[in-house]
PDB file of C-alpha atoms and ligand atoms in Angstrom:
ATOM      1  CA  UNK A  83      -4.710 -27.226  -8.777  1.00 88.00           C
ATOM      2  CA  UNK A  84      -7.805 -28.497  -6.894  1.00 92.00           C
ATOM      3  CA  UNK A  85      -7.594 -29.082  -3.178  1.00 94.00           C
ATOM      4  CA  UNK A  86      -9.540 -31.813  -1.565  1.00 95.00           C
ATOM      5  CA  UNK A  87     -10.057 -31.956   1.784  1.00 96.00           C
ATOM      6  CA  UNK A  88     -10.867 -35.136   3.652  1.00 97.00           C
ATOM      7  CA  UNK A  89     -12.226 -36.692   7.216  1.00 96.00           C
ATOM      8  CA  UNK A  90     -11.324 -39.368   8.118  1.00 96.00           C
ATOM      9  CA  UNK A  91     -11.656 -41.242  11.431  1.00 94.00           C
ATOM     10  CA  UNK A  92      -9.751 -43.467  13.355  1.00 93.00           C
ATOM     11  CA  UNK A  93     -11.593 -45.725  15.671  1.00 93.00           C
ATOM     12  CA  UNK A  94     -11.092 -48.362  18.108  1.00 94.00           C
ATOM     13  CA  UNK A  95     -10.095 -49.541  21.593  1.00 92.00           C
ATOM     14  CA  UNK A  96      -7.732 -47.357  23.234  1.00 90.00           C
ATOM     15  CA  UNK A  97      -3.838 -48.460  23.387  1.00 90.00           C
ATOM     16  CA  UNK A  98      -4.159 -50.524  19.108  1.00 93.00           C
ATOM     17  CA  UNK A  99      -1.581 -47.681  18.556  1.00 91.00           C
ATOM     18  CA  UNK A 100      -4.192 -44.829  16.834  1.00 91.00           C
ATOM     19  CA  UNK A 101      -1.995 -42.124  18.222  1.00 86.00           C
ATOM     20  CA  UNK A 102       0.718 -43.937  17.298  1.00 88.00           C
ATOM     21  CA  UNK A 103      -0.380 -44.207  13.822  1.00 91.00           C
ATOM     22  CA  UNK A 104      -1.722 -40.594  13.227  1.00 89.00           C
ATOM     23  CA  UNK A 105       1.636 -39.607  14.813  1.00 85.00           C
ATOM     24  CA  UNK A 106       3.599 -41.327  12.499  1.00 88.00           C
ATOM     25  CA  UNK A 107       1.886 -41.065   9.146  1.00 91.00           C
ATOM     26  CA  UNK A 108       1.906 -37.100   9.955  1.00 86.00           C
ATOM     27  CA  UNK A 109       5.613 -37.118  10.747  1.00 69.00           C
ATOM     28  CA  UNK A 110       6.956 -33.521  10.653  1.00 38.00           C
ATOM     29  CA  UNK A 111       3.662 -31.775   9.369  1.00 38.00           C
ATOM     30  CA  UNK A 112       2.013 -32.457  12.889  1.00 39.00           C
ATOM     31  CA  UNK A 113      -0.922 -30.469  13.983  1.00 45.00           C
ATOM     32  CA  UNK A 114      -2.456 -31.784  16.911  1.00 48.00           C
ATOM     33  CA  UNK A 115      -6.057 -29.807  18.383  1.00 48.00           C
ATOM     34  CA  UNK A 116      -6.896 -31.172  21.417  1.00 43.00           C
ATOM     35  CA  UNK A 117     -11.404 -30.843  21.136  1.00 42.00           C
ATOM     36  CA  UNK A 118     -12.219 -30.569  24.638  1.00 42.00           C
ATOM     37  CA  UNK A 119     -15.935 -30.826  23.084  1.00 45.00           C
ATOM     38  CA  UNK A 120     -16.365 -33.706  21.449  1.00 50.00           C
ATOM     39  CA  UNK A 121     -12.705 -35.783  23.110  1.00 55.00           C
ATOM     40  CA  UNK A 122     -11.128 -35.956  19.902  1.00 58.00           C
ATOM     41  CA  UNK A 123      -7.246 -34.804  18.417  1.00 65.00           C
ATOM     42  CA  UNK A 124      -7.198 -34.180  14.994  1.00 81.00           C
ATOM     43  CA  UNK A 125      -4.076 -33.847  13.162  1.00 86.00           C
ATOM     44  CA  UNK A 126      -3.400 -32.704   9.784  1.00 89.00           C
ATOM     45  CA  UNK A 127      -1.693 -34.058   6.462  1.00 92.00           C
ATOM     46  CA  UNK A 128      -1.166 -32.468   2.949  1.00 92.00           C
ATOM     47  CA  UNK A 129      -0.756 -35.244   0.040  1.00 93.00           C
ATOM     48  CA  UNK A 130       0.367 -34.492  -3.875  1.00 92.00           C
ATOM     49  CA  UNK A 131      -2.149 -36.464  -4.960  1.00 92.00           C
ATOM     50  CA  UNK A 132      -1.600 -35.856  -8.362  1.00 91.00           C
ATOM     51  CA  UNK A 133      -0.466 -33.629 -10.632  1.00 93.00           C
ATOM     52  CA  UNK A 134      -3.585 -31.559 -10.106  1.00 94.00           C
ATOM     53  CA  UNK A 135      -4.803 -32.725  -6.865  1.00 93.00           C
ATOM     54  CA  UNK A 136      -3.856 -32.038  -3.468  1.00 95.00           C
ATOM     55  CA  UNK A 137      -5.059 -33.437  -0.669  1.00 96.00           C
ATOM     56  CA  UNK A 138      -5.877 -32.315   3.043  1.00 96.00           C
ATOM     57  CA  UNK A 139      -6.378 -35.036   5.123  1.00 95.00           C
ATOM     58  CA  UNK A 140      -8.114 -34.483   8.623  1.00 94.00           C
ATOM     59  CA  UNK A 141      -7.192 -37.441  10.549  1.00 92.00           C
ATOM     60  CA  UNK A 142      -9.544 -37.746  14.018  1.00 90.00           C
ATOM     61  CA  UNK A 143      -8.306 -39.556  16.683  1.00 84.00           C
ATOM     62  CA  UNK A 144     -10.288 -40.638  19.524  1.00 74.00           C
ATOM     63  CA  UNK A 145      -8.504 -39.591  22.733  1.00 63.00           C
ATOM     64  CA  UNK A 146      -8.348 -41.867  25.782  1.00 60.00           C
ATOM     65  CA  UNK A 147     -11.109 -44.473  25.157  1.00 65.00           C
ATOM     66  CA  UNK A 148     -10.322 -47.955  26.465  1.00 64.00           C
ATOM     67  CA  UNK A 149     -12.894 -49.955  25.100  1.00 69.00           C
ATOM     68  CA  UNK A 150     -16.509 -49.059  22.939  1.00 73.00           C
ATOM     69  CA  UNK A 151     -18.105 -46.759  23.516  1.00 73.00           C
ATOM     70  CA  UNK A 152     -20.972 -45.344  21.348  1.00 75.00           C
ATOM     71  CA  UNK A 153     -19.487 -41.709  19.849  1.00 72.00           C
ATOM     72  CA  UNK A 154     -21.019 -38.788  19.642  1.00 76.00           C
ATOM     73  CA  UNK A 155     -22.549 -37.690  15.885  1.00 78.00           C
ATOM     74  CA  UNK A 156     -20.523 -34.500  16.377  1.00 78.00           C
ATOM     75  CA  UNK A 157     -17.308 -36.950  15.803  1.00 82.00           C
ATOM     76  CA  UNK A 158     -18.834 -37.938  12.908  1.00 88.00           C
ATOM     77  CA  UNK A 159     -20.094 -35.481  11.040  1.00 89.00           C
ATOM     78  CA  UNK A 160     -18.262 -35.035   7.711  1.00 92.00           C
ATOM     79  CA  UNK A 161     -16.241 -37.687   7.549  1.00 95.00           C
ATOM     80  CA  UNK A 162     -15.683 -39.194   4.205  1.00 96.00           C
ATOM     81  CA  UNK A 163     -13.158 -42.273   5.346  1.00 97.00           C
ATOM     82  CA  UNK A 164     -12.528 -44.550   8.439  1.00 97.00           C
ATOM     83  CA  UNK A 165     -10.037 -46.750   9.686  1.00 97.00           C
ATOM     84  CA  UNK A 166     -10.714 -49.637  12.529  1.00 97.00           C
ATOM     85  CA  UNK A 167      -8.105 -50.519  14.064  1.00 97.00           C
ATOM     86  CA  UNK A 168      -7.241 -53.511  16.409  1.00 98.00           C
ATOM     87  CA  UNK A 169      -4.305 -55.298  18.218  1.00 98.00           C
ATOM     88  CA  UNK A 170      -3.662 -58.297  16.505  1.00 98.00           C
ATOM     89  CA  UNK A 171      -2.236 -59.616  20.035  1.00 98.00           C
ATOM     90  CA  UNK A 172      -5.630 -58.381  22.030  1.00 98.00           C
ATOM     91  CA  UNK A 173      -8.818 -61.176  20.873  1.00 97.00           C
ATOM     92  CA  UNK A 174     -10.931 -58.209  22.898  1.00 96.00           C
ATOM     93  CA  UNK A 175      -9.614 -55.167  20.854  1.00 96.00           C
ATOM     94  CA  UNK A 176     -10.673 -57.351  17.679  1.00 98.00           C
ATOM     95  CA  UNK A 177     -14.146 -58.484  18.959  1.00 97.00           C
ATOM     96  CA  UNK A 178     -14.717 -54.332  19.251  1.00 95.00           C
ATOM     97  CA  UNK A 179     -14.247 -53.760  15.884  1.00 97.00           C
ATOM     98  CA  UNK A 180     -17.896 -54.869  15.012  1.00 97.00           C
ATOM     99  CA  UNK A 181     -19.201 -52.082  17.608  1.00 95.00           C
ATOM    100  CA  UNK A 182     -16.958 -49.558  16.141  1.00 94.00           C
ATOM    101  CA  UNK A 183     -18.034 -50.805  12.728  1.00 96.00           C
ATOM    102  CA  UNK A 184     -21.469 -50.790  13.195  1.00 95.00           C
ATOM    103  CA  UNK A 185     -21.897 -47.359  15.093  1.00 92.00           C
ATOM    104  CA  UNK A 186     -20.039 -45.606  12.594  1.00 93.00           C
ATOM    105  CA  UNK A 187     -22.240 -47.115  10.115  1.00 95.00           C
ATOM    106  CA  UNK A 188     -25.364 -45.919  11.855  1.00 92.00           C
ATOM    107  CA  UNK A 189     -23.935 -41.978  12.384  1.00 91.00           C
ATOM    108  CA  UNK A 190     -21.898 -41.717   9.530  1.00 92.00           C
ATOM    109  CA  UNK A 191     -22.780 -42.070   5.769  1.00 91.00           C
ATOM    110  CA  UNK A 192     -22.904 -41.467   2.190  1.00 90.00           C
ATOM    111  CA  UNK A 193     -25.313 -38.658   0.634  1.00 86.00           C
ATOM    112  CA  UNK A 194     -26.738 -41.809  -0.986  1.00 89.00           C
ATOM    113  CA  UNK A 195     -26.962 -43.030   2.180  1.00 89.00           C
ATOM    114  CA  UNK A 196     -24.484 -46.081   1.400  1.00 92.00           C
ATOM    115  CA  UNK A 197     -21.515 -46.588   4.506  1.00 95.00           C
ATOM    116  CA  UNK A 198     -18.411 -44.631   4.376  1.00 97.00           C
ATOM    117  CA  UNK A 199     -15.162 -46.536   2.679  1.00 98.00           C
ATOM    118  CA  UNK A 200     -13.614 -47.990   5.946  1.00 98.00           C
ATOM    119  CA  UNK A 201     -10.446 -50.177   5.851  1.00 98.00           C
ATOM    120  CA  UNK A 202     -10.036 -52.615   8.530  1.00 98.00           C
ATOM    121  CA  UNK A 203      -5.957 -51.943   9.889  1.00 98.00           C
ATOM    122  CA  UNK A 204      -4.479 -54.677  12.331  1.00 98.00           C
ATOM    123  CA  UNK A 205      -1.901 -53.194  13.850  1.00 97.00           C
ATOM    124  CA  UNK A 206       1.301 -54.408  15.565  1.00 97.00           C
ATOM    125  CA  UNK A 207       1.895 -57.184  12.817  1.00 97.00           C
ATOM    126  CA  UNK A 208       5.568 -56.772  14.375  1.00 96.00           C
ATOM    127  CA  UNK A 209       4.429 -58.908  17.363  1.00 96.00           C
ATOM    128  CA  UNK A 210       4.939 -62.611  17.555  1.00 94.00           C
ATOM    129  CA  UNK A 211       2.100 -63.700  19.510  1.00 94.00           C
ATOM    130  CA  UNK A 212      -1.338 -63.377  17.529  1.00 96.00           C
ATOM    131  CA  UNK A 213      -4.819 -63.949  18.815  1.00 98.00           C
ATOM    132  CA  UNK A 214      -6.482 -63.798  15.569  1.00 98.00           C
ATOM    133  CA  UNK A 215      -6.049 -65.682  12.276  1.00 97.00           C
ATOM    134  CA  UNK A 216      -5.821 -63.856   8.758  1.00 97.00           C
ATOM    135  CA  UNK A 217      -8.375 -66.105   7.726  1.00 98.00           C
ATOM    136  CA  UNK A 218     -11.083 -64.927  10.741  1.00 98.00           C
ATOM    137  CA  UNK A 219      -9.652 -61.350   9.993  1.00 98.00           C
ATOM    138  CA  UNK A 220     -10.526 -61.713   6.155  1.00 98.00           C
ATOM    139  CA  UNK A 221     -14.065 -63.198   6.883  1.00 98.00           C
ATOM    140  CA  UNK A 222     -14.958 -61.096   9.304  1.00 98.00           C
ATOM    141  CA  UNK A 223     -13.662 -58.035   6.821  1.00 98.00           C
ATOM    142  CA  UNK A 224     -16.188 -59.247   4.208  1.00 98.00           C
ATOM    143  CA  UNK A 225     -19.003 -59.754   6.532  1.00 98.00           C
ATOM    144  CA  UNK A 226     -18.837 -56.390   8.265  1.00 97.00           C
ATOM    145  CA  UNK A 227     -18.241 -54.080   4.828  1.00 97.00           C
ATOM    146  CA  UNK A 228     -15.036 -53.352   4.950  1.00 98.00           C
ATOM    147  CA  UNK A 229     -13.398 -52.623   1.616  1.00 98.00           C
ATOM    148  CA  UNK A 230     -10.401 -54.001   2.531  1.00 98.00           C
ATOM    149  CA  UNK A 231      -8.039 -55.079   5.350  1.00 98.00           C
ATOM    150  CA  UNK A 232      -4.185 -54.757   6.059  1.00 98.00           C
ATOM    151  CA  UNK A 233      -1.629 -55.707   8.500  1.00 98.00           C
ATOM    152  CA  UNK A 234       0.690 -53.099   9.576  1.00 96.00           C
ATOM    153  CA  UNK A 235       3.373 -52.009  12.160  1.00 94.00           C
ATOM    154  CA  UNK A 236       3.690 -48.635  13.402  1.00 92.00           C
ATOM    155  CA  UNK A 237       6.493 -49.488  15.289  1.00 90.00           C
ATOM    156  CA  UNK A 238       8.342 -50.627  11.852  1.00 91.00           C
ATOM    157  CA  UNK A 239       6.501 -48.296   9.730  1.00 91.00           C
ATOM    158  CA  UNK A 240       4.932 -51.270   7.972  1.00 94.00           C
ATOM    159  CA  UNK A 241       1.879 -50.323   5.734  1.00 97.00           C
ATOM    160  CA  UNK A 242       0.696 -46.932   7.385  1.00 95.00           C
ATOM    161  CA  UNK A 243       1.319 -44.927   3.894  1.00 95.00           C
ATOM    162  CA  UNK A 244      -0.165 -47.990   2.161  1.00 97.00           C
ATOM    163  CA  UNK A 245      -3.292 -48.201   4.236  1.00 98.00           C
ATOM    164  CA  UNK A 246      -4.170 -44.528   3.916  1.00 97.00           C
ATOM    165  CA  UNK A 247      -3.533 -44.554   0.613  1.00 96.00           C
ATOM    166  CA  UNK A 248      -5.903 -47.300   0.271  1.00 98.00           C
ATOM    167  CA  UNK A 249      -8.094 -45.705   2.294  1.00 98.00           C
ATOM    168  CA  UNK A 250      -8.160 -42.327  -0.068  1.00 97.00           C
ATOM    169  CA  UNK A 251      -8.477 -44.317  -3.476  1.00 97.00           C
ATOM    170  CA  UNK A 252     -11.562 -45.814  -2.067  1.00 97.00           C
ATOM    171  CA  UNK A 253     -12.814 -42.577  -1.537  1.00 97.00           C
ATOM    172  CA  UNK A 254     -12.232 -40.653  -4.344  1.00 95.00           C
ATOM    173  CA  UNK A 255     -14.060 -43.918  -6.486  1.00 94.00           C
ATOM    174  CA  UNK A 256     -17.113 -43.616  -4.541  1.00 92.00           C
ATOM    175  CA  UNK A 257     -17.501 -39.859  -4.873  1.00 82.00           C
TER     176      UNK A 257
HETATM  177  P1  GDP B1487      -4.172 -45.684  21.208  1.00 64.24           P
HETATM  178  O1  GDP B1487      -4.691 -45.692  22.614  1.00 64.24           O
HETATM  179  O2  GDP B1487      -4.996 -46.559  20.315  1.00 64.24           O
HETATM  180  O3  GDP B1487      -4.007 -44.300  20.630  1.00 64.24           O
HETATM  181  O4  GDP B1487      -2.729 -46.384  21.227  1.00 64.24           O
HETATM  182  P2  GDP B1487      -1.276 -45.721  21.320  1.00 64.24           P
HETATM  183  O5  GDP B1487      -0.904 -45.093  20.021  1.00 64.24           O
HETATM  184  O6  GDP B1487      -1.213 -44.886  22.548  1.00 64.24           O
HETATM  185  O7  GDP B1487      -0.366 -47.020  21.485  1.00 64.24           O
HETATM  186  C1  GDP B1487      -0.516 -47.908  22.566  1.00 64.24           C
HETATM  187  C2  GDP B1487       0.775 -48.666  22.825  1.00 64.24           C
HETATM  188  O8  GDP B1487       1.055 -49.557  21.747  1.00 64.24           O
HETATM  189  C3  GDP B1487       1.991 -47.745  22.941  1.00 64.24           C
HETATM  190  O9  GDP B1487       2.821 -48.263  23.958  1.00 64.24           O
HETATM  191  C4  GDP B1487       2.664 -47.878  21.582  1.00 64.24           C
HETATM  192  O10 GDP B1487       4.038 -47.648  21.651  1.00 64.24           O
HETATM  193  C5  GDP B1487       2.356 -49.312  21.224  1.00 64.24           C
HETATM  194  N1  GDP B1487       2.317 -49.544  19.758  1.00 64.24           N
HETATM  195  C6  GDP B1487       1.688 -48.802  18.826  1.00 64.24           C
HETATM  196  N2  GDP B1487       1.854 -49.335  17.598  1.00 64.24           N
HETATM  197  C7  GDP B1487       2.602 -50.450  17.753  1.00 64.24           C
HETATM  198  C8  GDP B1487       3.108 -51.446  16.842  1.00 64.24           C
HETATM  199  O11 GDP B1487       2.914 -51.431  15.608  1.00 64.24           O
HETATM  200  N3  GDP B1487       3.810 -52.477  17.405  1.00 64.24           N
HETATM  201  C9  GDP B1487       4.063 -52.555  18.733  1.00 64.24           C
HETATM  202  N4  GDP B1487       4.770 -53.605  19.166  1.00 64.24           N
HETATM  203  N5  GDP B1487       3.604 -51.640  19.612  1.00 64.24           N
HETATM  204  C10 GDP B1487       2.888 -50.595  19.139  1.00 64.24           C
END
């Protein structure tokens, strides 16, 4: 049995529902650091991968940031996978996503020096009102190297297993 373990980051504006997601993806197994250092939670999550592979996921959580602000490397360090995340009611917390996107790229990367997998997750796909399009969402996916994108709901546990899993095929294929 090999063990894997895995950063990953979530990033973007503060109240898309990061917490909530890390919260609810982790469910029981919850392990929650608070880093006075660097500002970050992390929280912890074992996967069967397979039938020979687990998997330790370190999920990093920025705590209590409202809008972008450039991270500290520290945050970064080691991290394998990251997830943007957005409001898909809030034009604002989508418009961020670039920032996020394009910081991480700068601090984080490959040893071939080639981004980290990132999925782009637009959360609260439960809400009615939506101030961006999945066509503008898709384009601006493609343009900003992002593997892939997903709707989901944390508040109807709506893609949150599917977008990490994503997220950890992606990795393993470009390792
Ligand atoms: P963070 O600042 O990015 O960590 O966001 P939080 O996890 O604190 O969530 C911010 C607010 O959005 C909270 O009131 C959550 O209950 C709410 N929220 C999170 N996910 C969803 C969702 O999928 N749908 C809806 N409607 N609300 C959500």
């Amino acid at each position: 049995m090999t063990e894997h373990l895995l950063k990953i980051l979530i990033v973007g504006d503060g109240n898309v529902g990061k917490s909530s997601f890390v919260n609810r993806y982790v469910s029981g197994q919850f392990n929650r650091t608070y880093k006075m250092t660097v500002g970050v939670d992390f929280a912890v999550k074992l996967l069967n991968w397979s039938d020979e592979e687990k998997v330790r996921l370190q999920l990093w959580d920025i705590a209590g940031q409202e809008r972008f602000i450039s991270m500290t490397r520290i945050y970064y360090k080691g991290a394998v996978g990251c997830i943007v995340m957005f409001d898909i009611s809030s034009s604002s917390s989508f418009l961020s996503c670039r920032l996020w996107k394009q910081d991480l790229d700068h601090k984080a990367m490959l040893p071939n020096g080639d981004p980290i997998p990132c999925i782009l997750v637009a959360n609260k796909c439960d809400l009615a009102e939506r101030a961006v399009s999945a066509d503008t969402i898709d384009r601006f996916s493609r343009d900003n190297g992002f593997f892939t994108w997903m709707e989901a709901s944390v508040k109807e546990n709506k893609n949150i297993g599917e977008a990490m899993r994503r997220l950890v095929q992606e990795i393993f294929s470009v390792h």
